[in-house]
Every structure is written in C-alpha cells, then in structure tokens.
Amino acid sequence: MALRNIVPKLMLPSIRLSSAAAIPKLVTSSVPGPKSQQMKEKLGTIQNTEAVNFFVDYEKSQGNYIVDVDGNRILDAFTQISSIPIGYNHPALIEAVQSKSAVTASVNRPALGMFPPADFIDSVDDAFLSIAPKGFSHVQQMACGTCAVENALKCAFFKYRNDERGGSEPVEVDMTSCMNNEAPGSPSLAAMSFKSGFHGRTLGSLSLTRTKPIHKVDVPAFDWPCVDFPILKYPLEENVADNEKIEKECLAKVEETFHKWKSSKPIAALIVEPIQAEGGDNHASPHFFQGLQKICKEHNCAFIIDEVQTGGGPTGQMWAHETWNLPTPPDFVTFSKKMHIAGFYYQKSFEPKQGYRVFNTWVGDPLRLSLLKTTVQVIKRDSLLDLAKKSGNILMDGLNHLQASKPNMISRLRGMGTFIAFDLPSEELRGKLINDMLQKGVLIGGCGKTAIRLRPSLIFDKNECEIFLSTLEKCL
Ligand SMILES: Cc1ncc(COP(=O)(O)O)c(C=O)c1O
C-alpha cells in the first residue's frame, strides 16, 4: 500500500541544530589544518589522496556545520557532494539507526534480491513509494547512483530487444551468441547522452558521461552518440528568443541523430539530467524536455531521467522533472545522494520477467532504506521542501544583488530551490574563491569549467543563507 503524502504519526526528535546563533562558525587554523595534512600524508602511503580536502570529525559535526579534525567548524554548502539531506547527526536519524531492526540489518546485511527481511515491503512503501514521482509504482533499489544508471540502461535494452522479437523472450541463438559477446544476443544498440552530462564512472555509464576527459581517458568506451545540451543565455528573461532557438537546434540534433544511427545501431535509451550538475549546472526549459520525450516516444526509445543529484528535494521539489508537466511519466527516474540509497523508479513494461537480470549481491541496503524512511518523515513534518524554496529565494536575491554590483566576477546566476550556481571569469578565480571561502569557514563546490555550485542540506535556513552571502561578499 503506497502512503503517498501521509504525514507520519511517529514522534521524531526535533531539529534546531542548524541555527547559526547556536553553532557559530569558527575557523582557528588554515584548512586543511596540520592534523588533516598529517593524516593525508599517512593515507597517501596506502592510497591516492589527491582528491582529499580535509579529514572530518563526524561526531562533532552537526546540522549545517562540518567540523574538521583540527577543530575548524565550517558552514557546509556542499554536503558530501550533495548527499546529506537533513544535516549532520540529525537526532531522528541517530534514533533510527539505534532501532532494533536497524541494528539487526547492519550486523546481518542481507542479499536483498534473495533473502529480504520481513519489514522490507513496509520500508519500500514508506520510503520509496511515499515519495515516488507521479506515475510510478515500481522501484528497484541499488547500491550507488552509477549502479542505478547502469541497471536502468540494461532494462531499456531488455525491452527494446523484447519488442524487436515481437514480445518473445530470448531464444537459443540469443543465449549462445551472447556468450561470445556477439549479436543477436549482445545486440548492436546505443544509448544517447548529452555533452557535459554526468551519469557515473563504471564501464557502461562512463560511456554516457561527458564531463571531464580525466574521468574517461584510457578506458575502452561504447561507441554511443552524444549531442549538445542547450547552454542558455542569462538573464533568461532578456534572452527568450535566443534560448528558444538554442533549444530548438539541440532538439533537431537529437532527432537527426536518431535517424543517423537507426540502421547501424538503433538508440534504445536516452539519458538526461534535469539540471546538468557535474557538467556546470546547465538548465533547460520544460519545453525542451517535453520535446525530448516526444522524440523518444516516436523512436521507441526509453526516456531516462537521471535525478541522482537533483532528486530528494534540493530544487524545492522532491523530483525536479515534476515541474515539466510531461504528458506521460518518463520511463525511468534514477536516484541516489540525498536519498541515502540509490535506485530507479521504472514503468512496469521495462521489468524483465526472469530473476537475476537486474541483480547483485546486496542490491542496496535495508539500513540505508530505513534512514530514507526517517528522512522522508522529517522532510514532510518540517516542510523542508518549502524551506529549500524559501532559502533558495533568499540566496538568489542576495546573489542577484552581488551579480549586479560585481558583474565582472559573477555571471549566469541560475538556480532552482537551493540548487544554485553562478560562473566566475576563470577556473583560477573559481579555485581561489572556493579556497578563500573555506578559509573563512564556508564550504562550497565547483562544477563545469568555471561555475560555483551550492548544494546545502534541506535544513539550510535564513541564518545560513546570510552567513554564506556575507562571506561571499567579503571574498569577492
Ligand atoms: C547525475 C548523476 N548521475 C550519476 C551519478 C553517479 O552517482 P554515484 O557517484 O553515486 O555512483 C552522479 C554523481 O555525481 C550524478 O551527479
């Protein structure tokens, strides 16, 4: 039974940990401080630590504040690459992991595809189905965002081949040829993605990812097509005609690509992010996405919306694509990050009949599912989607003001909820700003070539917005 939009009866511990007054930011050493640097050196003797920023004291971190091992308390507007939904050490989550079922799930991690626990159906209902995007009643949990993308893709290919066979299951020749990686069992099919799109780093998903060469170089790739994503001009209201033209051209390219690949390697799946996140926070209009869906339908191609980064509330919606008013739901919606656990919603027609076709040892983690269940309850109880909208408005107002006063520094301000970005004049200045902000106690991230991105938790409120804006003003 789906429990969509039911406010939970459970008594959840309250939050008021995010208040800047209660927890002032406090940076006493440079970040990374001496302890962090020592630890990084030590870990560097065992593994590559090039990406390590600083070491964290997760016990002391609270609400919107991350505390490093040197005792620096930093306002976190990046939240572990956008993946802490309701702040550090939220009391409701701490209580949830101490429940008997959570303790049992963590010490007896089940192979969920084969031996699910008795409370699994209720958890799926309460966690996944209560917030399912409109038009979805099926969901498959997975371990990480990349894994979700890969398996949604596989389901798209299964269905395409099934349709080609007139609805029949794989036959003997499919079964024998696939063991040699040959057609028809291993068919010549393609998946289309967009320039600057990011969909993960494992072998299949990496062929869809088109952000940075360093992610892809030296790895064999599928020969799959990639088309331009619209790069809109800002401010939007002053560039309506140009932006319409840009989107129209991109749609025409998508259509052309379908035709070009049709005879040699038909495109069975198209994957797109509602806002291209890693690639630079590139937005497009609902009209563009409606157009994409229409083209996909015409070519019997699965329409996969990758909400790994946009999903779970930061845009002020649980799912960003729900603002597009699509005439019918998409075929898949992938998720991870703020959801604690990864997976994908899918239309029933894409579900393979046999077991073990979408499978791995753990297929997710019931412990993470219980964290999602509690998080969903907190989001509803504390109206955190509304808070993301309100805080987003405060941030956009302040940033608009800064953009007007420093047009040589800030440009192309864009956002939805607190999912906000703006460009700096160069990569060097972007790096310098991120570091200056950190030294003043505010953690932010970069994306694309020169953009700053904000990815705070859903409890980022007025106080935090003000601290962020005043620190930014000083640094600029
Ligand atoms: C849109 C999108 N898809 C997929 C992924 C991959 O997710 P994960 O890192 O959990 O494998 C990411 C990660 O940043 C993402 O932003």
CSV table of C-alpha atoms and ligand atoms in Angstrom, one decimal:
chain,number,residue,atom,x,y,z
A,1,MET,CA,0.0,0.0,0.0
A,2,ALA,CA,1.5,3.3,-1.0
A,3,LEU,CA,1.5,6.0,1.6
A,4,ARG,CA,2.0,9.0,-0.6
A,5,ASN,CA,1.9,12.3,1.3
A,6,ILE,CA,0.8,10.8,4.6
A,7,VAL,CA,2.3,12.8,7.4
A,8,PRO,CA,3.9,10.2,9.8
A,9,LYS,CA,2.4,9.6,13.2
A,10,LEU,CA,5.9,8.7,14.6
A,11,MET,CA,7.3,11.1,17.1
A,12,LEU,CA,10.6,12.2,15.7
A,13,PRO,CA,13.2,14.1,17.6
A,14,SER,CA,13.2,17.8,16.6
A,15,ILE,CA,16.0,19.7,14.9
A,16,ARG,CA,17.2,23.1,15.8
A,17,LEU,CA,20.8,22.3,15.3
A,18,SER,CA,21.3,24.4,12.2
A,19,SER,CA,20.9,27.8,13.9
A,20,ALA,CA,24.0,29.9,13.3
A,21,ALA,CA,23.4,31.5,16.7
A,22,ALA,CA,23.6,28.1,18.4
A,23,ILE,CA,26.7,26.9,16.5
A,24,PRO,CA,28.9,29.8,15.3
A,25,LYS,CA,31.4,29.1,12.5
A,26,LEU,CA,34.8,29.0,13.9
A,27,VAL,CA,38.0,28.6,11.9
A,28,THR,CA,41.1,28.6,14.1
A,29,SER,CA,43.7,27.2,11.7
A,30,SER,CA,44.1,27.1,8.0
A,31,VAL,CA,42.0,24.5,6.2
A,32,PRO,CA,43.3,21.8,5.8
A,33,GLY,CA,45.0,22.2,9.2
A,34,PRO,CA,48.1,20.5,10.5
A,35,LYS,CA,46.3,17.3,11.7
A,36,SER,CA,44.5,16.9,8.4
A,37,GLN,CA,47.7,17.4,6.5
A,38,GLN,CA,49.5,14.7,8.5
A,39,MET,CA,46.6,12.3,8.1
A,40,LYS,CA,46.6,12.9,4.4
A,41,GLU,CA,50.3,12.2,4.1
A,42,LYS,CA,49.8,8.9,6.0
A,43,LEU,CA,46.8,7.8,4.0
A,44,GLY,CA,48.8,8.8,0.9
A,45,THR,CA,51.2,6.0,1.6
A,46,ILE,CA,48.4,3.5,1.2
A,47,GLN,CA,46.1,5.0,-1.5
A,48,ASN,CA,45.8,8.0,-3.8
A,49,THR,CA,44.6,11.1,-1.8
A,50,GLU,CA,44.7,13.7,-4.5
A,51,ALA,CA,41.0,14.5,-4.0
A,52,VAL,CA,41.1,14.6,-0.2
A,53,ASN,CA,40.2,18.1,1.0
A,54,PHE,CA,40.4,17.6,4.8
A,55,PHE,CA,39.7,15.0,7.4
A,56,VAL,CA,36.5,15.3,9.3
A,57,ASP,CA,35.3,14.8,12.9
A,58,TYR,CA,31.9,13.4,12.1
A,59,GLU,CA,31.0,13.0,15.7
A,60,LYS,CA,31.3,16.8,16.3
A,61,SER,CA,29.7,17.8,13.0
A,62,GLN,CA,26.1,19.0,13.5
A,63,GLY,CA,23.3,20.3,11.4
A,64,ASN,CA,24.8,22.5,8.6
A,65,TYR,CA,28.2,22.5,10.2
A,66,ILE,CA,31.0,20.2,9.4
A,67,VAL,CA,33.9,20.1,11.9
A,68,ASP,CA,37.4,19.1,10.8
A,69,VAL,CA,40.0,17.1,12.8
A,70,ASP,CA,41.8,20.4,13.6
A,71,GLY,CA,38.6,21.8,15.2
A,72,ASN,CA,37.5,24.1,12.5
A,73,ARG,CA,33.8,24.4,12.3
A,74,ILE,CA,32.7,25.1,8.7
A,75,LEU,CA,29.3,26.0,7.3
A,76,ASP,CA,28.7,23.2,4.7
A,77,ALA,CA,27.0,24.3,1.5
A,78,PHE,CA,28.4,21.3,-0.4
A,79,THR,CA,27.3,18.4,2.0
A,80,GLN,CA,29.4,15.5,0.8
A,81,ILE,CA,28.8,16.2,-2.9
A,82,SER,CA,25.2,17.0,-2.2
A,83,SER,CA,24.4,13.9,-0.3
A,84,ILE,CA,23.5,14.9,3.3
A,85,PRO,CA,19.7,15.5,3.2
A,86,ILE,CA,18.9,16.8,6.7
A,87,GLY,CA,22.2,17.8,8.1
A,88,TYR,CA,24.9,16.1,10.1
A,89,ASN,CA,23.9,13.9,13.1
A,90,HIS,CA,20.2,14.6,12.8
A,91,PRO,CA,18.7,13.3,16.0
A,92,ALA,CA,15.9,11.5,14.2
A,93,LEU,CA,18.5,9.6,12.1
A,94,ILE,CA,20.6,8.8,15.2
A,95,GLU,CA,17.5,7.4,16.8
A,96,ALA,CA,16.6,5.4,13.7
A,97,VAL,CA,19.9,3.6,13.5
A,98,GLN,CA,19.5,2.5,17.1
A,99,SER,CA,16.2,0.8,16.5
A,100,LYS,CA,16.3,-3.0,16.8
A,101,SER,CA,15.5,-3.5,13.1
A,102,ALA,CA,18.3,-1.1,12.0
A,103,VAL,CA,20.9,-2.8,14.3
A,104,THR,CA,19.8,-6.2,13.0
A,105,ALA,CA,20.0,-5.0,9.4
A,106,SER,CA,23.5,-3.6,9.9
A,107,VAL,CA,25.0,-6.7,11.5
A,108,ASN,CA,23.2,-9.2,9.2
A,109,ARG,CA,23.4,-7.4,5.8
A,110,PRO,CA,21.0,-9.3,3.6
A,111,ALA,CA,21.4,-10.2,-0.1
A,112,LEU,CA,18.1,-8.3,-0.7
A,113,GLY,CA,17.3,-9.9,-4.0
A,114,MET,CA,17.2,-13.3,-2.5
A,115,PHE,CA,16.5,-13.0,1.3
A,116,PRO,CA,14.7,-9.8,2.1
A,117,PRO,CA,13.8,-9.1,5.7
A,118,ALA,CA,10.2,-9.3,6.9
A,119,ASP,CA,9.8,-5.5,7.2
A,120,PHE,CA,11.2,-4.8,3.7
A,121,ILE,CA,7.8,-4.4,2.0
A,122,ASP,CA,6.8,-1.8,4.5
A,123,SER,CA,10.1,0.0,4.2
A,124,VAL,CA,9.8,0.1,0.4
A,125,ASP,CA,6.3,1.6,0.8
A,126,ASP,CA,7.2,4.1,3.4
A,127,ALA,CA,10.5,5.2,2.0
A,128,PHE,CA,10.3,4.8,-1.8
A,129,LEU,CA,6.7,4.7,-2.8
A,130,SER,CA,5.5,7.5,-0.4
A,131,ILE,CA,7.6,9.9,-2.5
A,132,ALA,CA,7.5,8.2,-5.9
A,133,PRO,CA,7.4,10.6,-8.8
A,134,LYS,CA,3.9,10.9,-10.3
A,135,GLY,CA,3.0,7.9,-12.4
A,136,PHE,CA,5.5,5.5,-10.9
A,137,SER,CA,4.6,2.4,-8.8
A,138,HIS,CA,7.7,0.3,-9.4
A,139,VAL,CA,11.1,0.8,-7.9
A,140,GLN,CA,14.4,-1.1,-7.8
A,141,GLN,CA,17.0,-0.3,-5.1
A,142,MET,CA,20.7,-0.3,-5.9
A,143,ALA,CA,24.0,0.5,-4.2
A,144,CYS,CA,25.0,3.7,-5.8
A,145,GLY,CA,24.0,6.2,-8.5
A,146,THR,CA,26.2,4.7,-11.2
A,147,CYS,CA,24.7,1.3,-10.5
A,148,ALA,CA,21.2,2.7,-10.8
A,149,VAL,CA,22.0,4.2,-14.2
A,150,GLU,CA,23.7,1.0,-15.4
A,151,ASN,CA,20.7,-1.1,-14.5
A,152,ALA,CA,18.1,1.3,-15.8
A,153,LEU,CA,20.0,1.1,-19.1
A,154,LYS,CA,20.0,-2.7,-19.1
A,155,CYS,CA,16.3,-2.7,-18.6
A,156,ALA,CA,15.9,-0.3,-21.5
A,157,PHE,CA,17.9,-2.7,-23.7
A,158,PHE,CA,16.0,-5.8,-22.5
A,159,LYS,CA,12.7,-4.2,-23.5
A,160,TYR,CA,14.0,-2.9,-26.9
A,161,ARG,CA,15.1,-6.4,-27.8
A,162,ASN,CA,11.9,-7.9,-26.5
A,163,ASP,CA,9.9,-5.6,-28.7
A,164,GLU,CA,12.1,-6.4,-31.6
A,165,ARG,CA,11.3,-10.1,-31.1
A,166,GLY,CA,7.6,-9.3,-31.0
A,167,GLY,CA,7.3,-9.7,-27.3
A,168,SER,CA,9.0,-13.1,-27.0
A,169,GLU,CA,11.8,-14.0,-24.5
A,170,PRO,CA,15.4,-14.5,-25.7
A,171,VAL,CA,15.7,-17.7,-27.9
A,172,GLU,CA,18.5,-20.2,-28.3
A,173,VAL,CA,20.6,-18.2,-30.7
A,174,ASP,CA,20.4,-15.1,-28.4
A,175,MET,CA,21.6,-17.3,-25.5
A,176,THR,CA,24.5,-18.8,-27.3
A,177,SER,CA,25.7,-15.7,-29.2
A,178,CYS,CA,25.7,-13.5,-26.0
A,179,MET,CA,28.3,-15.9,-24.5
A,180,ASN,CA,30.7,-14.8,-27.3
A,181,ASN,CA,29.7,-11.1,-26.9
A,182,GLU,CA,28.2,-11.3,-30.4
A,183,ALA,CA,24.8,-10.4,-31.9
A,184,PRO,CA,22.0,-11.1,-31.7
A,185,GLY,CA,22.5,-12.0,-28.0
A,186,SER,CA,24.8,-9.0,-27.5
A,187,PRO,CA,22.9,-6.6,-29.8
A,188,SER,CA,24.2,-3.6,-31.6
A,189,LEU,CA,22.2,-1.0,-29.7
A,190,ALA,CA,23.1,2.5,-28.5
A,191,ALA,CA,22.3,4.9,-25.6
A,192,MET,CA,22.4,8.6,-26.2
A,193,SER,CA,23.6,11.2,-23.7
A,194,PHE,CA,24.5,14.9,-23.7
A,195,LYS,CA,27.6,16.9,-23.9
A,196,SER,CA,28.6,17.9,-20.3
A,197,GLY,CA,26.2,15.1,-18.9
A,198,PHE,CA,27.4,13.0,-16.0
A,199,HIS,CA,26.0,9.6,-15.3
A,200,GLY,CA,28.7,7.7,-13.4
A,201,ARG,CA,32.1,6.2,-13.8
A,202,THR,CA,31.8,2.4,-14.3
A,203,LEU,CA,32.4,0.9,-17.7
A,204,GLY,CA,28.9,1.3,-19.2
A,205,SER,CA,27.9,4.6,-17.5
A,206,LEU,CA,31.3,6.1,-18.3
A,207,SER,CA,30.4,5.9,-22.0
A,208,LEU,CA,27.4,8.2,-21.2
A,209,THR,CA,29.5,10.6,-19.1
A,210,ARG,CA,30.9,13.6,-21.0
A,211,THR,CA,32.2,16.0,-18.4
A,212,LYS,CA,36.0,15.7,-17.9
A,213,PRO,CA,38.5,13.8,-20.1
A,214,ILE,CA,40.3,12.7,-16.9
A,215,HIS,CA,37.3,10.6,-16.0
A,216,LYS,CA,37.3,8.7,-19.3
A,217,VAL,CA,40.8,8.6,-20.6
A,218,ASP,CA,42.4,5.2,-21.2
A,219,VAL,CA,39.2,3.3,-20.7
A,220,PRO,CA,37.5,1.5,-23.6
A,221,ALA,CA,34.1,3.0,-24.4
A,222,PHE,CA,30.9,2.0,-26.2
A,223,ASP,CA,30.5,3.8,-29.5
A,224,TRP,CA,27.4,5.8,-28.5
A,225,PRO,CA,26.2,9.1,-29.7
A,226,CYS,CA,26.3,12.4,-27.7
A,227,VAL,CA,24.5,15.6,-28.6
A,228,ASP,CA,24.7,19.2,-27.4
A,229,PHE,CA,22.7,20.1,-24.3
A,230,PRO,CA,21.3,23.7,-24.6
A,231,ILE,CA,23.7,26.2,-23.0
A,232,LEU,CA,21.2,29.0,-22.2
A,233,LYS,CA,22.0,32.7,-22.1
A,234,TYR,CA,21.3,34.7,-18.9
A,235,PRO,CA,19.4,36.5,-17.7
A,236,LEU,CA,16.7,34.2,-19.1
A,237,GLU,CA,14.0,37.0,-19.4
A,238,GLU,CA,16.3,39.0,-21.6
A,239,ASN,CA,17.2,36.1,-23.9
A,240,VAL,CA,13.9,34.4,-24.6
A,241,ALA,CA,14.1,34.2,-28.4
A,242,ASP,CA,17.8,33.2,-28.4
A,243,ASN,CA,17.2,30.5,-25.8
A,244,GLU,CA,14.2,29.1,-27.7
A,245,LYS,CA,16.4,28.9,-30.8
A,246,ILE,CA,19.2,27.2,-28.9
A,247,GLU,CA,16.8,24.5,-27.5
A,248,LYS,CA,15.2,24.0,-30.9
A,249,GLU,CA,18.6,23.4,-32.5
A,250,CYS,CA,19.5,20.9,-29.8
A,251,LEU,CA,16.2,19.1,-30.3
A,252,ALA,CA,16.8,19.0,-34.1
A,253,LYS,CA,20.2,17.4,-33.5
A,254,VAL,CA,18.6,14.8,-31.3
A,255,GLU,CA,16.1,13.9,-34.0
A,256,GLU,CA,18.8,13.9,-36.6
A,257,THR,CA,21.0,11.6,-34.5
A,258,PHE,CA,18.1,9.0,-34.1
A,259,HIS,CA,17.8,8.9,-37.9
A,260,LYS,CA,21.5,8.7,-38.5
A,261,TRP,CA,22.0,5.7,-36.1
A,262,LYS,CA,18.8,3.9,-37.0
A,263,SER,CA,20.1,1.3,-39.4
A,264,SER,CA,23.5,0.6,-37.9
A,265,LYS,CA,23.0,0.9,-34.2
A,266,PRO,CA,19.5,2.0,-33.1
A,267,ILE,CA,19.3,4.2,-30.0
A,268,ALA,CA,17.3,2.3,-27.3
A,269,ALA,CA,17.8,4.7,-24.5
A,270,LEU,CA,18.3,8.4,-23.9
A,271,ILE,CA,19.5,9.7,-20.6
A,272,VAL,CA,19.4,13.3,-19.4
A,273,GLU,CA,19.7,15.2,-16.1
A,274,PRO,CA,17.0,17.8,-15.3
A,275,ILE,CA,19.9,20.1,-14.5
A,276,GLN,CA,23.3,19.0,-15.7
A,277,ALA,CA,25.1,19.1,-12.4
A,278,GLU,CA,28.7,18.0,-12.6
A,279,GLY,CA,28.9,19.5,-16.1
A,280,GLY,CA,28.2,23.0,-14.8
A,281,ASP,CA,24.6,23.3,-13.6
A,282,ASN,CA,23.1,23.7,-17.1
A,283,HIS,CA,19.4,24.2,-17.1
A,284,ALA,CA,16.8,23.8,-19.9
A,285,SER,CA,13.2,24.7,-20.2
A,286,PRO,CA,10.2,22.3,-19.6
A,287,HIS,CA,9.6,22.7,-23.3
A,288,PHE,CA,13.0,21.2,-24.2
A,289,PHE,CA,12.3,18.1,-22.0
A,290,GLN,CA,8.8,17.7,-23.4
A,291,GLY,CA,10.4,17.8,-26.9
A,292,LEU,CA,12.9,15.1,-25.9
A,293,GLN,CA,10.2,12.8,-24.5
A,294,LYS,CA,8.2,13.2,-27.7
A,295,ILE,CA,11.2,12.3,-29.9
A,296,CYS,CA,12.0,9.3,-27.7
A,297,LYS,CA,8.4,8.0,-28.0
A,298,GLU,CA,8.5,8.3,-31.8
A,299,HIS,CA,11.6,6.1,-31.8
A,300,ASN,CA,10.6,3.6,-29.2
A,301,CYS,CA,13.5,4.8,-27.1
A,302,ALA,CA,13.5,4.7,-23.3
A,303,PHE,CA,13.5,8.2,-21.7
A,304,ILE,CA,15.7,8.0,-18.6
A,305,ILE,CA,15.7,11.0,-16.2
A,306,ASP,CA,18.8,11.0,-14.1
A,307,GLU,CA,17.9,12.6,-10.8
A,308,VAL,CA,20.8,11.3,-8.8
A,309,GLN,CA,21.8,14.9,-8.0
A,310,THR,CA,18.6,16.8,-8.4
A,311,GLY,CA,16.3,14.3,-6.6
A,312,GLY,CA,15.4,14.2,-3.0
A,313,GLY,CA,14.4,17.9,-2.5
A,314,PRO,CA,17.2,20.4,-3.2
A,315,THR,CA,15.3,22.0,-6.0
A,316,GLY,CA,12.3,22.6,-3.7
A,317,GLN,CA,10.6,19.6,-5.4
A,318,MET,CA,11.1,16.0,-4.5
A,319,TRP,CA,11.8,15.4,-8.2
A,320,ALA,CA,12.9,18.2,-10.5
A,321,HIS,CA,11.3,16.7,-13.6
A,322,GLU,CA,7.8,17.0,-12.0
A,323,THR,CA,7.9,20.7,-12.9
A,324,TRP,CA,7.9,19.9,-16.7
A,325,ASN,CA,4.3,18.8,-17.0
A,326,LEU,CA,5.1,15.9,-19.2
A,327,PRO,CA,2.0,14.4,-20.9
A,328,THR,CA,3.0,11.0,-19.6
A,329,PRO,CA,5.6,10.0,-16.9
A,330,PRO,CA,9.2,9.2,-18.1
A,331,ASP,CA,10.2,5.6,-18.4
A,332,PHE,CA,12.9,5.7,-15.6
A,333,VAL,CA,14.0,8.1,-12.8
A,334,THR,CA,17.3,7.2,-11.2
A,335,PHE,CA,18.3,8.5,-7.8
A,336,SER,CA,20.9,8.4,-5.1
A,337,LYS,CA,22.7,11.0,-3.0
A,338,LYS,CA,20.1,12.8,-0.8
A,339,MET,CA,18.0,9.6,-0.8
A,340,HIS,CA,20.7,7.7,1.3
A,341,ILE,CA,20.2,4.7,-1.0
A,342,ALA,CA,20.3,4.5,-4.8
A,343,GLY,CA,17.9,3.0,-7.3
A,344,PHE,CA,15.5,3.7,-10.0
A,345,TYR,CA,11.7,4.1,-10.5
A,346,TYR,CA,10.6,2.4,-13.6
A,347,GLN,CA,7.5,1.6,-15.7
A,348,LYS,CA,6.3,-2.0,-15.3
A,349,SER,CA,6.7,-2.7,-19.1
A,350,PHE,CA,10.5,-2.4,-18.5
A,351,GLU,CA,10.7,-5.1,-15.9
A,352,PRO,CA,12.4,-8.3,-17.1
A,353,LYS,CA,10.4,-11.5,-16.4
A,354,GLN,CA,13.4,-13.6,-15.2
A,355,GLY,CA,15.2,-13.1,-12.0
A,356,TYR,CA,18.9,-12.3,-11.8
A,357,ARG,CA,18.9,-10.0,-14.8
A,358,VAL,CA,18.9,-6.9,-12.5
A,359,PHE,CA,20.9,-8.2,-9.6
A,360,ASN,CA,24.0,-8.2,-7.5
A,361,THR,CA,24.9,-9.5,-4.0
A,362,TRP,CA,23.3,-6.8,-1.8
A,363,VAL,CA,21.0,-4.8,-4.3
A,364,GLY,CA,21.0,-1.9,-1.8
A,365,ASP,CA,21.0,-1.9,1.9
A,366,PRO,CA,18.0,-2.0,4.3
A,367,LEU,CA,19.8,0.1,6.8
A,368,ARG,CA,20.1,3.0,4.3
A,369,LEU,CA,16.4,2.4,3.4
A,370,SER,CA,15.4,2.9,7.0
A,371,LEU,CA,17.4,6.2,7.0
A,372,LEU,CA,15.5,7.3,3.9
A,373,LYS,CA,12.2,6.4,5.6
A,374,THR,CA,13.1,8.6,8.6
A,375,THR,CA,14.4,11.3,6.3
A,376,VAL,CA,11.1,11.4,4.4
A,377,GLN,CA,9.2,11.7,7.6
A,378,VAL,CA,11.4,14.6,8.7
A,379,ILE,CA,11.1,16.3,5.3
A,380,LYS,CA,7.3,16.1,5.5
A,381,ARG,CA,7.0,17.0,9.2
A,382,ASP,CA,9.3,20.0,8.9
A,383,SER,CA,8.1,21.1,5.4
A,384,LEU,CA,11.7,21.0,4.2
A,385,LEU,CA,10.8,21.3,0.6
A,386,ASP,CA,9.2,24.7,1.4
A,387,LEU,CA,12.3,25.6,3.3
A,388,ALA,CA,14.5,24.8,0.3
A,389,LYS,CA,12.3,27.1,-1.8
A,390,LYS,CA,12.4,29.9,0.8
A,391,SER,CA,16.2,29.6,1.4
A,392,GLY,CA,16.7,29.4,-2.4
A,393,ASN,CA,14.8,32.7,-2.8
A,394,ILE,CA,17.0,34.4,-0.1
A,395,LEU,CA,20.1,33.1,-1.8
A,396,MET,CA,19.0,34.1,-5.3
A,397,ASP,CA,18.1,37.6,-4.1
A,398,GLY,CA,21.4,38.1,-2.4
A,399,LEU,CA,23.3,36.6,-5.3
A,400,ASN,CA,21.4,38.7,-7.8
A,401,HIS,CA,22.4,41.8,-5.8
A,402,LEU,CA,26.1,40.7,-5.8
A,403,GLN,CA,25.9,39.9,-9.5
A,404,ALA,CA,24.6,43.4,-10.2
A,405,SER,CA,27.3,45.0,-8.1
A,406,LYS,CA,30.2,42.8,-9.3
A,407,PRO,CA,29.3,41.9,-12.9
A,408,ASN,CA,33.0,41.2,-13.7
A,409,MET,CA,33.1,38.5,-11.1
A,410,ILE,CA,29.6,36.8,-11.1
A,411,SER,CA,27.7,35.9,-14.2
A,412,ARG,CA,25.0,33.5,-15.4
A,413,LEU,CA,23.3,33.1,-12.0
A,414,ARG,CA,20.9,30.2,-12.1
A,415,GLY,CA,19.0,28.0,-9.7
A,416,MET,CA,16.0,26.1,-8.5
A,417,GLY,CA,15.5,25.9,-4.8
A,418,THR,CA,18.9,25.9,-3.2
A,419,PHE,CA,20.3,24.1,-6.2
A,420,ILE,CA,22.1,27.2,-7.3
A,421,ALA,CA,25.2,28.1,-9.4
A,422,PHE,CA,27.0,31.0,-10.9
A,423,ASP,CA,30.0,31.4,-13.1
A,424,LEU,CA,33.3,33.1,-12.4
A,425,PRO,CA,35.6,34.6,-15.0
A,426,SER,CA,38.1,31.8,-15.0
A,427,GLU,CA,39.0,28.4,-13.5
A,428,GLU,CA,41.8,30.0,-11.5
A,429,LEU,CA,39.4,32.6,-9.9
A,430,ARG,CA,36.9,29.9,-9.2
A,431,GLY,CA,39.5,27.8,-7.4
A,432,LYS,CA,40.7,30.9,-5.4
A,433,LEU,CA,37.1,31.8,-4.4
A,434,ILE,CA,36.4,28.2,-3.2
A,435,ASN,CA,39.6,28.3,-1.1
A,436,ASP,CA,39.0,31.8,0.3
A,437,MET,CA,35.5,30.9,1.3
A,438,LEU,CA,36.9,27.8,3.0
A,439,GLN,CA,39.5,29.8,5.0
A,440,LYS,CA,36.6,32.0,6.1
A,441,GLY,CA,34.6,29.0,7.2
A,442,VAL,CA,32.2,28.2,4.3
A,443,LEU,CA,32.5,25.1,2.2
A,444,ILE,CA,31.2,25.4,-1.4
A,445,GLY,CA,31.9,23.3,-4.6
A,446,GLY,CA,32.7,23.8,-8.2
A,447,CYS,CA,31.2,22.3,-11.3
A,448,GLY,CA,31.7,22.6,-15.0
A,449,LYS,CA,34.7,24.7,-16.1
A,450,THR,CA,34.2,27.9,-14.1
A,451,ALA,CA,31.0,27.5,-12.0
A,452,ILE,CA,30.5,27.6,-8.3
A,453,ARG,CA,27.7,25.3,-7.1
A,454,LEU,CA,25.7,25.4,-3.9
A,455,ARG,CA,24.5,22.0,-2.5
A,456,PRO,CA,23.4,22.6,1.0
A,457,SER,CA,21.2,20.3,3.1
A,458,LEU,CA,17.5,20.8,3.2
A,459,ILE,CA,17.7,22.4,6.7
A,460,PHE,CA,19.8,25.3,5.4
A,461,ASP,CA,17.8,28.3,6.6
A,462,LYS,CA,17.9,32.1,6.7
A,463,ASN,CA,20.8,32.3,9.1
A,464,GLU,CA,23.0,30.1,7.0
A,465,CYS,CA,22.0,32.0,3.8
A,466,GLU,CA,23.1,35.2,5.4
A,467,ILE,CA,26.4,33.8,6.6
A,468,PHE,CA,27.0,32.4,3.1
A,469,LEU,CA,26.1,35.7,1.4
A,470,SER,CA,28.1,37.9,3.7
A,471,THR,CA,31.2,35.7,3.5
A,472,LEU,CA,30.9,35.6,-0.3
A,473,GLU,CA,30.7,39.4,-0.4
A,474,LYS,CA,33.9,39.7,1.6
A,475,CYS,CA,35.7,37.1,-0.6
A,476,LEU,CA,34.6,38.7,-3.8
B,1,LIG,C1,23.5,13.0,-12.3
B,1,LIG,C2,24.4,11.9,-11.7
B,1,LIG,N1,24.3,10.6,-12.2
B,1,LIG,C3,25.0,9.6,-11.6
B,1,LIG,C4,26.0,9.9,-10.7
B,1,LIG,C5,26.8,8.8,-10.1
B,1,LIG,O1,26.4,8.5,-8.8
B,1,LIG,P1,27.4,7.8,-7.8
B,1,LIG,O2,28.5,8.7,-7.6
B,1,LIG,O3,26.5,7.6,-6.6
B,1,LIG,O4,27.8,6.5,-8.4
B,1,LIG,C6,26.2,11.2,-10.2
B,1,LIG,C7,27.2,11.5,-9.3
B,1,LIG,O5,27.6,12.6,-9.0
B,1,LIG,C8,25.4,12.2,-10.8
B,1,LIG,O6,25.5,13.5,-10.4
